[in-house]
PDB file of C-alpha atoms in Angstrom:
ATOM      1  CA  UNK A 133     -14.854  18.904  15.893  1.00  0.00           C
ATOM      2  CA  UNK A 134     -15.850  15.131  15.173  1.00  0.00           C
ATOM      3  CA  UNK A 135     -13.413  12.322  14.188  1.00  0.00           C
ATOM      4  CA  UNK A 136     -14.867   9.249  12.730  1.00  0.00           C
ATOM      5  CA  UNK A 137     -13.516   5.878  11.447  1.00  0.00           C
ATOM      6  CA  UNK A 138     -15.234   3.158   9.536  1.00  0.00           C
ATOM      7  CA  UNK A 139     -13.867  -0.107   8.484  1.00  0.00           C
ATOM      8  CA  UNK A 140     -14.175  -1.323   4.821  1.00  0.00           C
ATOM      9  CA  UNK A 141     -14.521  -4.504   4.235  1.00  0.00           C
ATOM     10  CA  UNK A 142     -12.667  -5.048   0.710  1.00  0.00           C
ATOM     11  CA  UNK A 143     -13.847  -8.217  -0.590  1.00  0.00           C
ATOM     12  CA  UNK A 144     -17.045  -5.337  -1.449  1.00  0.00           C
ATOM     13  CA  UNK A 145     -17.223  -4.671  -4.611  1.00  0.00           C
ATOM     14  CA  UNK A 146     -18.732  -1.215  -3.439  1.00  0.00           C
ATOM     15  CA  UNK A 147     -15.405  -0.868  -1.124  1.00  0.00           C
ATOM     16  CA  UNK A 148     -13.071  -1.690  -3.682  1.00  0.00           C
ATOM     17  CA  UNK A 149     -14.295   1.018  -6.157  1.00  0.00           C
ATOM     18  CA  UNK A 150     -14.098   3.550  -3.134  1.00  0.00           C
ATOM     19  CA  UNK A 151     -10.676   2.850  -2.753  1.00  0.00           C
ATOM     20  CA  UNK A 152      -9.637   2.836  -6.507  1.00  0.00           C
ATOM     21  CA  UNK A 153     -10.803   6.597  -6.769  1.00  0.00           C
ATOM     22  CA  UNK A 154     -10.357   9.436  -4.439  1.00  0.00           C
ATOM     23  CA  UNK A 155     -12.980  11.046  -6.377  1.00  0.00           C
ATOM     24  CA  UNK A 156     -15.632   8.501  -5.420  1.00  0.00           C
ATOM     25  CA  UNK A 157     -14.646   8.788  -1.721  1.00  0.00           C
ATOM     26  CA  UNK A 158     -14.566  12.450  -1.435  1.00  0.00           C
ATOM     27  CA  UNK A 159     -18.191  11.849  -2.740  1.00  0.00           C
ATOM     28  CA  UNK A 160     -19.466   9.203  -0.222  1.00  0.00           C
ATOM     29  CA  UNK A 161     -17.428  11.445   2.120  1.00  0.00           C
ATOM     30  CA  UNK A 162     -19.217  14.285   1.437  1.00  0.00           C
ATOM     31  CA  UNK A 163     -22.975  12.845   1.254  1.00  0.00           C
ATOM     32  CA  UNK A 164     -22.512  11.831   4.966  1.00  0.00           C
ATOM     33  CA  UNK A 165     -23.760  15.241   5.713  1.00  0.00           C
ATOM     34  CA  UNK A 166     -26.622  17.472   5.023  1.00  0.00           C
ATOM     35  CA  UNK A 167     -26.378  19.674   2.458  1.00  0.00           C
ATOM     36  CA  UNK A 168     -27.237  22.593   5.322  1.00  0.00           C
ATOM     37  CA  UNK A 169     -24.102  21.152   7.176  1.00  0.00           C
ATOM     38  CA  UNK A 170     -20.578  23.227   7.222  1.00  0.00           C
ATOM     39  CA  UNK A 171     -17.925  21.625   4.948  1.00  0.00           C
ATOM     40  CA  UNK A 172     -15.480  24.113   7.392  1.00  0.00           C
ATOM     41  CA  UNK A 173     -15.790  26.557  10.033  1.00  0.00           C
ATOM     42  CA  UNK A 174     -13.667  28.779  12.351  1.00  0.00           C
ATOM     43  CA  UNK A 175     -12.524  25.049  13.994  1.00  0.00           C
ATOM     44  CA  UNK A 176     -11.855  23.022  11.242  1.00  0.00           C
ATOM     45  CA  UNK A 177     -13.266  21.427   7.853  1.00  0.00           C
ATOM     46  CA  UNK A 178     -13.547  18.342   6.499  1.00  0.00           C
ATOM     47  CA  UNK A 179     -10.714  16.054   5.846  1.00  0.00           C
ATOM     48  CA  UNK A 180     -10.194  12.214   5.180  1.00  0.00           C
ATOM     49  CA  UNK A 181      -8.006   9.469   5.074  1.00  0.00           C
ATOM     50  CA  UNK A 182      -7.602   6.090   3.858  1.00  0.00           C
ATOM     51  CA  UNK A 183      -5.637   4.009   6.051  1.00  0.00           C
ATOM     52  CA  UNK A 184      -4.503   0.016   4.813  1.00  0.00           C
ATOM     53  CA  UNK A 185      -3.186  -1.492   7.935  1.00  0.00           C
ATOM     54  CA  UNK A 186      -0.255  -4.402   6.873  1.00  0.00           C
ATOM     55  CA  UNK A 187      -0.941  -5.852   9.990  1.00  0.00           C
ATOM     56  CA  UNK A 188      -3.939  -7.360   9.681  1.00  0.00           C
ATOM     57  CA  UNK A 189      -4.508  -6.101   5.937  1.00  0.00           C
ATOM     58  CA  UNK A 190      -7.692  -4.397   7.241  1.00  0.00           C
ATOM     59  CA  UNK A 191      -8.491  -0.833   5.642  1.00  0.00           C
ATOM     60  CA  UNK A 192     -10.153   2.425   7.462  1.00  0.00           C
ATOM     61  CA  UNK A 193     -11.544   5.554   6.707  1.00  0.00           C
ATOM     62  CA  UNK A 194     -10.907   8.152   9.156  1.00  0.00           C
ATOM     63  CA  UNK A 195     -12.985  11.275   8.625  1.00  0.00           C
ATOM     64  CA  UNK A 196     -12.497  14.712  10.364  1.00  0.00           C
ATOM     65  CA  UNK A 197     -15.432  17.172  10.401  1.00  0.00           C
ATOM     66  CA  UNK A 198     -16.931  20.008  12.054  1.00  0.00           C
ATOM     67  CA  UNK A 199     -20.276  18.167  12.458  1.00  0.00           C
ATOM     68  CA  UNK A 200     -20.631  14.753  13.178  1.00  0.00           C
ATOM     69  CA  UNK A 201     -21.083  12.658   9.906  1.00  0.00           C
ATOM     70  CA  UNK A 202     -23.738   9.641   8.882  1.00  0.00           C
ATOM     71  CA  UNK A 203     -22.076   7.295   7.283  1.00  0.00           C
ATOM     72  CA  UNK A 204     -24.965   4.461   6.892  1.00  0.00           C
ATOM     73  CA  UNK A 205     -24.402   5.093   3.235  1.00  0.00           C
ATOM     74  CA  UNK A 206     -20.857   3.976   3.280  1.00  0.00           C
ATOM     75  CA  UNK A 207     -21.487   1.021   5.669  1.00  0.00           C
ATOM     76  CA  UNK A 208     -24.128  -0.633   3.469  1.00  0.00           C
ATOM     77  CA  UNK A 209     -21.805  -0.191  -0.039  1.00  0.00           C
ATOM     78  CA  UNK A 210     -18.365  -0.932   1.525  1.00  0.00           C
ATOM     79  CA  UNK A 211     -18.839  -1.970   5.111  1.00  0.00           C
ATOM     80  CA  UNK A 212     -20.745  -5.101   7.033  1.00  0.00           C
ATOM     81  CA  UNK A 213     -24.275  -3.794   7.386  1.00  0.00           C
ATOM     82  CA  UNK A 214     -25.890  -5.191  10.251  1.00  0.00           C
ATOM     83  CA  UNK A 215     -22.320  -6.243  11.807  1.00  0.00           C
ATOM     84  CA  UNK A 216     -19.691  -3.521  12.070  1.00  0.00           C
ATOM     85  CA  UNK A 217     -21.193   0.497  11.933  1.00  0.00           C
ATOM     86  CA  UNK A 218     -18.411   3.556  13.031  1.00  0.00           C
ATOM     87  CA  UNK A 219     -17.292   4.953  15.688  1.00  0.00           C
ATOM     88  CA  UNK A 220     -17.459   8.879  15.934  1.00  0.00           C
ATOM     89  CA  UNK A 221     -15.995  11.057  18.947  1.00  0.00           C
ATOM     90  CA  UNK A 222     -15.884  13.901  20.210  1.00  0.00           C
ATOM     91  CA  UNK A 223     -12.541  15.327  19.147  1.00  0.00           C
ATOM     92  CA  UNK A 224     -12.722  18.722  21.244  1.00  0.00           C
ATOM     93  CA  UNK A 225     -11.669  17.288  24.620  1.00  0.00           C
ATOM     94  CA  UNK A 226      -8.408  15.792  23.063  1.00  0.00           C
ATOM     95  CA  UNK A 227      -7.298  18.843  20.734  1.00  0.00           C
ATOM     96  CA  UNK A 228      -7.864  20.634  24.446  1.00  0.00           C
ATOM     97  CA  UNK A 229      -5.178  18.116  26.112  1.00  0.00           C
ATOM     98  CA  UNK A 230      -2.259  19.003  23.784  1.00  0.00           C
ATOM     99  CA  UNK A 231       1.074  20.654  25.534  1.00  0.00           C
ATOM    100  CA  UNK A 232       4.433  21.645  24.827  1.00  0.00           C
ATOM    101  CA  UNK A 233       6.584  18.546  24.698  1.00  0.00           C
ATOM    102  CA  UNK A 234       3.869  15.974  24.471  1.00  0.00           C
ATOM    103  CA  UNK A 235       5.214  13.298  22.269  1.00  0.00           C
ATOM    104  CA  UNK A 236       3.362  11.255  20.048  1.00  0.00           C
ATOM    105  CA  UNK A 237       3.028   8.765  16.943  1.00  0.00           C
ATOM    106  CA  UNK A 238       1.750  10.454  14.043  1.00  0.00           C
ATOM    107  CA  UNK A 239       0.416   9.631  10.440  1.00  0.00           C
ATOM    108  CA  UNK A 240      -0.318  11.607   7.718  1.00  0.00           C
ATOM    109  CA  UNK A 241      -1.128  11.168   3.908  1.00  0.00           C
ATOM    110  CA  UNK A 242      -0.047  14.266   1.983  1.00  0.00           C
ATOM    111  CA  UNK A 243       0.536  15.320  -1.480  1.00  0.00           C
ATOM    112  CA  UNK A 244       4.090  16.292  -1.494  1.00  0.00           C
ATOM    113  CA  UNK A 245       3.863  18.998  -4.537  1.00  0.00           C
ATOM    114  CA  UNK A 246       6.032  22.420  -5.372  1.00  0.00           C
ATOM    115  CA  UNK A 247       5.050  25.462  -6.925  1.00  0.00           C
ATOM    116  CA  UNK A 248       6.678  24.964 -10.807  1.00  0.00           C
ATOM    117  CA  UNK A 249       7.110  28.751 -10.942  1.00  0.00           C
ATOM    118  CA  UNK A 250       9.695  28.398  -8.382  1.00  0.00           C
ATOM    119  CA  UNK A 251      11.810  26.660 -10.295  1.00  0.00           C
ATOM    120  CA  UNK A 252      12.077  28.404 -13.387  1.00  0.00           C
ATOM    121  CA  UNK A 253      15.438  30.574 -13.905  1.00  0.00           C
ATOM    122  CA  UNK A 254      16.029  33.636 -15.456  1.00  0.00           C
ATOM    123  CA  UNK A 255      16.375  32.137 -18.915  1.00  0.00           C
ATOM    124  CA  UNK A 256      12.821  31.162 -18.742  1.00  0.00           C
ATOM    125  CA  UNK A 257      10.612  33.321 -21.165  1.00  0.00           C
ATOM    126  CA  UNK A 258       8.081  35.237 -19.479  1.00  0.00           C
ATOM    127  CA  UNK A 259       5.584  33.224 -22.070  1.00  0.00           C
ATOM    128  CA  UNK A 260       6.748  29.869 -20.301  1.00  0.00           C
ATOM    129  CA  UNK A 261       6.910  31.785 -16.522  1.00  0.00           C
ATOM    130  CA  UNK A 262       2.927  32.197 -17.583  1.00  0.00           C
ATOM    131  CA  UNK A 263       1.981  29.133 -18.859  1.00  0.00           C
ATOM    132  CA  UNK A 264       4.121  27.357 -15.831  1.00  0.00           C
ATOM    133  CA  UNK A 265       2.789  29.819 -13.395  1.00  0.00           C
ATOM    134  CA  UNK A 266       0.413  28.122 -11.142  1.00  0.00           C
ATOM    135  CA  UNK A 267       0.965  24.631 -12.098  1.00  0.00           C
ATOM    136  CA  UNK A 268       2.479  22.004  -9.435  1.00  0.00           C
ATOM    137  CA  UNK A 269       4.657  19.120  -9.589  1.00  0.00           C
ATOM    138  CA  UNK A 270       4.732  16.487  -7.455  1.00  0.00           C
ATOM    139  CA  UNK A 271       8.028  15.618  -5.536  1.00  0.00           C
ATOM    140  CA  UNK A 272       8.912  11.779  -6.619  1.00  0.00           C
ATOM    141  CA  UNK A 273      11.781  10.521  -4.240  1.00  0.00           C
ATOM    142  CA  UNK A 274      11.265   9.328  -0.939  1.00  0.00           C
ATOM    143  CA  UNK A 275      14.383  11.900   0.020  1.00  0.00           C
ATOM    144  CA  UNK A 276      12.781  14.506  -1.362  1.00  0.00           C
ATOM    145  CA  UNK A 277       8.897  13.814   0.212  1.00  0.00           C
ATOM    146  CA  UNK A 278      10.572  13.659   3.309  1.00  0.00           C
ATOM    147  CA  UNK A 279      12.140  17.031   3.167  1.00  0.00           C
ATOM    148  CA  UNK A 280       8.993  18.429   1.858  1.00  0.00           C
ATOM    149  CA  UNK A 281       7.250  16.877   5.213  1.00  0.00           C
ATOM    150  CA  UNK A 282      10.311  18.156   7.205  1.00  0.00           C
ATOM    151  CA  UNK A 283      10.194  22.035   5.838  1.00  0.00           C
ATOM    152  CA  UNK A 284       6.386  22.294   7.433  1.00  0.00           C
ATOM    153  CA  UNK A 285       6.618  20.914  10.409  1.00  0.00           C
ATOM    154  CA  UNK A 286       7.834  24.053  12.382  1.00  0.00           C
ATOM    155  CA  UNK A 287       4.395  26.302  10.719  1.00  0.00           C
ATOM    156  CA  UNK A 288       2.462  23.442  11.941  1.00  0.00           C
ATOM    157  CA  UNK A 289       3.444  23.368  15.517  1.00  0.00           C
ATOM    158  CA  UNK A 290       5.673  20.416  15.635  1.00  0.00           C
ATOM    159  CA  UNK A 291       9.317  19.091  15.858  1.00  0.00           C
ATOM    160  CA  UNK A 292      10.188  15.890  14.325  1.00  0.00           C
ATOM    161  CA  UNK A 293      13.440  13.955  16.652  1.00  0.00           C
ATOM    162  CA  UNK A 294      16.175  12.432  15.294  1.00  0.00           C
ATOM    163  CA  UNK A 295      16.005   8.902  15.480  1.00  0.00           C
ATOM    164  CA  UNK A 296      18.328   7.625  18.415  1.00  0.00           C
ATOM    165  CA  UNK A 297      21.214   5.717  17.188  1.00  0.00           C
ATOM    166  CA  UNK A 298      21.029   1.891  17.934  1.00  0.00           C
ATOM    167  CA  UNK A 299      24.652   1.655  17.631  1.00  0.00           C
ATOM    168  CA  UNK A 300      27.848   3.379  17.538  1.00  0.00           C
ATOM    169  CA  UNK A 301      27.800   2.718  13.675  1.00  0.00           C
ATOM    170  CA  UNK A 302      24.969   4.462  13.345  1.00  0.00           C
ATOM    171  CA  UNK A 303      26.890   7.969  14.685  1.00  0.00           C
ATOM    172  CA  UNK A 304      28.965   7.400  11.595  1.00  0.00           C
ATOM    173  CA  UNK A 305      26.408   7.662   9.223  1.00  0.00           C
ATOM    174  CA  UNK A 306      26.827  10.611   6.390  1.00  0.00           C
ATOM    175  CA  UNK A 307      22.711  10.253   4.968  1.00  0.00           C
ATOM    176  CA  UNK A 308      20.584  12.320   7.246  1.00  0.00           C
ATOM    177  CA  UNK A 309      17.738  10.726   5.982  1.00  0.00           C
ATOM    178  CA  UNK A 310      18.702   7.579   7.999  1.00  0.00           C
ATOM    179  CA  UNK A 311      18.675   8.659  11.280  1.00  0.00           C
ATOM    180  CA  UNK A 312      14.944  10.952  10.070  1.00  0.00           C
ATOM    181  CA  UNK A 313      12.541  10.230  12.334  1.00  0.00           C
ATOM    182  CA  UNK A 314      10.391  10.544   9.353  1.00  0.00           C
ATOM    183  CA  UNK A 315       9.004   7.451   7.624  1.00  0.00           C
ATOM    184  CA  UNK A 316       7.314   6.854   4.186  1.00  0.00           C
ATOM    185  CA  UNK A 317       5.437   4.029   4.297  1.00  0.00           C
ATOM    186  CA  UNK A 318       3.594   4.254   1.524  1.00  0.00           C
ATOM    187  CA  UNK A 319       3.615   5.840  -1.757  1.00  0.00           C
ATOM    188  CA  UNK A 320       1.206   5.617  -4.401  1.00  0.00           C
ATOM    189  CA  UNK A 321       0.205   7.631  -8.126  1.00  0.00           C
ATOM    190  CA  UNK A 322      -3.602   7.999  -8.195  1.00  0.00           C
ATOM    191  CA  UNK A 323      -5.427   8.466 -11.477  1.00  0.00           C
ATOM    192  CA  UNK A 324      -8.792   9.049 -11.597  1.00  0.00           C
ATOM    193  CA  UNK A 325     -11.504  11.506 -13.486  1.00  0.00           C
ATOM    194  CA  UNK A 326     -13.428  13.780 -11.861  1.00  0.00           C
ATOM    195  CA  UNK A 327     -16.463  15.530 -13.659  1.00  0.00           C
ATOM    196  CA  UNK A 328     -14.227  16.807 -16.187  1.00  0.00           C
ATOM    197  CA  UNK A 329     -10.877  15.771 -15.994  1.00  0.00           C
ATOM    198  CA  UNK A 330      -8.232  13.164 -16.346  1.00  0.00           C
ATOM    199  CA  UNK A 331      -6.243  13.662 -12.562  1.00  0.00           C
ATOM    200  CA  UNK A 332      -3.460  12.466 -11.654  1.00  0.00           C
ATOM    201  CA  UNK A 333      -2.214  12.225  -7.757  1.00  0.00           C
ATOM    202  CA  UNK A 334       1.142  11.599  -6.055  1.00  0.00           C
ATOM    203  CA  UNK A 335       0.845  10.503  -1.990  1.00  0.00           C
ATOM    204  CA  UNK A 336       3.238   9.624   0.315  1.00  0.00           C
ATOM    205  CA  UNK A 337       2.027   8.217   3.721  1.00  0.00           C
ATOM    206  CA  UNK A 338       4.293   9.714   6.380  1.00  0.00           C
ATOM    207  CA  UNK A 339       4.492   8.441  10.274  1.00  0.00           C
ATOM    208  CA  UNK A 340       7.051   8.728  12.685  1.00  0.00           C
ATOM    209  CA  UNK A 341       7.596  10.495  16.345  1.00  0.00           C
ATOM    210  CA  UNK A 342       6.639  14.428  16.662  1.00  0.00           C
ATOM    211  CA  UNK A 343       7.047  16.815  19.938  1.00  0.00           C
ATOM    212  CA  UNK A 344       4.830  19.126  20.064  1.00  0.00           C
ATOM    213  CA  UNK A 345       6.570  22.653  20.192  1.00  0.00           C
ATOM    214  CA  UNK A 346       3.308  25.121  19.597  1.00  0.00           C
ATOM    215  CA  UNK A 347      -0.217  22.953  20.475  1.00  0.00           C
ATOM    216  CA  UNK A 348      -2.037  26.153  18.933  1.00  0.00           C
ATOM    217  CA  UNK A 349      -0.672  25.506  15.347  1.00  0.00           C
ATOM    218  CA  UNK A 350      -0.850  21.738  15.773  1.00  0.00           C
ATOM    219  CA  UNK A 351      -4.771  21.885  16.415  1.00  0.00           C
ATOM    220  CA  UNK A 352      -4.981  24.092  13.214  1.00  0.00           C
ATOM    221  CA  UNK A 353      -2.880  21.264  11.558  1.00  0.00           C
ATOM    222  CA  UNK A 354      -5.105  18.440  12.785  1.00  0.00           C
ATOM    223  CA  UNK A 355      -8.517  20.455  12.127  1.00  0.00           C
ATOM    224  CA  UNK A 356      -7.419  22.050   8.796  1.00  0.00           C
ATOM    225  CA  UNK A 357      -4.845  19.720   7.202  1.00  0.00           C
ATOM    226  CA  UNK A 358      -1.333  19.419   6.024  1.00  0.00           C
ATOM    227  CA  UNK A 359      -0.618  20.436   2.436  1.00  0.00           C
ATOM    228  CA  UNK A 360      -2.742  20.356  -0.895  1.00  0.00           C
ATOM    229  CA  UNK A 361      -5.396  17.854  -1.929  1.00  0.00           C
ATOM    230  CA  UNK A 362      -7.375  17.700   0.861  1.00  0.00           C
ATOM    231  CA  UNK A 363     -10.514  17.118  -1.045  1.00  0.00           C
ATOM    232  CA  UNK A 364      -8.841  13.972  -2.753  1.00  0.00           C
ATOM    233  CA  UNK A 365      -7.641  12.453   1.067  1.00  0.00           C
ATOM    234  CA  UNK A 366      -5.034  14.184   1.679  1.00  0.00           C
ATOM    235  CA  UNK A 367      -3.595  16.543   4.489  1.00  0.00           C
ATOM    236  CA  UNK A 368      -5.222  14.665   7.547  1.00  0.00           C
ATOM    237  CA  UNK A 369      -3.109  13.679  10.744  1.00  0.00           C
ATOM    238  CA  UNK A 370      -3.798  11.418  13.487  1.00  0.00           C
ATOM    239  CA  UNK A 371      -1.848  11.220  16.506  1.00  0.00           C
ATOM    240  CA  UNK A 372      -1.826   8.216  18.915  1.00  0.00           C
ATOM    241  CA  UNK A 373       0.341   7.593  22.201  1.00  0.00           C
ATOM    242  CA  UNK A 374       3.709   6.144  21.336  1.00  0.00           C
ATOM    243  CA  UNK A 375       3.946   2.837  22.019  1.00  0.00           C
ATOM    244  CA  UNK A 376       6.928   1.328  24.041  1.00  0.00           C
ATOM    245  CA  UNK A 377       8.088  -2.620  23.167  1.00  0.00           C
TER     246      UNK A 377
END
């Protein structure tokens, strides 16, 4: 497994339409490798992110794949050719390194949907149970994103602290979600066409601390993704030592 990153240098007009539609990115994304390559294998498939640092207000695309990827393409529409290329590397050796009880920083985009079916009761027709049956709607609420993030991370091979209180008010808090660990810190509502349809996309950007509790089903989680969407940038996570002030 490969992971990539490539910095986009928005005052493009070439980068700016990248980042306005998923769809267009999952298409760059995609011609950065032959059409012999493997979109997945037994390791991994292809996922992507788009990352907008506050920061310094720069934006990166982060690419994992099971081959490494060419993205010249990308570099001359969105980047600064002859300047700035990407940086690939080998992501084997680090997936290798992870242990029960590492802790690290983490940062995913995911598309925070449920099953509609679920939610139907038994006063629903069985002509609405079909037509619902299948469809997904996106959670809206940063509370409820959160406990969508929160309900996967045991499958995925993770724990997700409590934030340590900074003071003894905090210990008298009633609203879980403010001593989460979890933080949303961005959400957005994509639409965009694809070759035939209108789509619409909910995201929320999640980062926080995670232990790692099963580094089997966190590799799948890194090499596979988190969630639905995957194609459209979702589902990839990155983890990066914690840094101390």
């Amino acid at each position: 497994m490969y992971l990539s990153r490539i910095a986009l240098n928005m005052a493009r007009i070439g980068a700016r339409q990248l980042a306005a539609s998923p769809y267009k990115l999952h298409a760059a994304v995609e011609a950065s490798f032959p059409p012999h390559a493997p979109r997945a294998t037994d390791e991994g498939r292809i996922l992507w992110r788009l990352d907008h640092n506050r920061q310094d207000h720069s934006v990166w695309l982060y690419v994992v794949s099971p081959s490494q990827p060419d993205l010249l393409h990308i570099v001359e529409q969105a980047g600064w050719p002859g300047y700035a290329e990407w940086e690939t590397k080998d992501y084997t050796p680090f997936l290798d390194r992870l242990a029960q009880g590492q802790q690290w920083h983490y940062r995913v985009c995911a598309n925070p949907v449920r099953n509609a079916a679920t939610d139907l009761n038994l006063h629903n027709s069985l002509a609405t149970f079909d037509k619902m049956k299948g469809s997904r709607q996106a959670y809206v609420t940063v509370r409820q994103q959160i406990d969508w993030f929160e309900r996967r991370a045991a499958a995925n091979g993770f724990s997700l602290p409590e934030r340590d209180p900074v003071s003894g008010f905090d210990e008298q808090v009633k609203d879980p979600l403010l001593l989460s660990s979890v933080r949303v810190i961005d959400r957005q509502r994509h639409k965009f066409r694809d070759r035939k349809n209108q789509v619409t996309l909910s995201t929320a950007v999640f980062e926080g601390t995670l232990q790692v509790e099963d580094p089997q089903s966190l590799r799948h989680a890194l090499c596979f993704g988190i969630g639905k969407a995957k194609g459209f940038g979702c589902g990839l996570m990155t983890l990066a030592p914690i840094m101390t002030p």
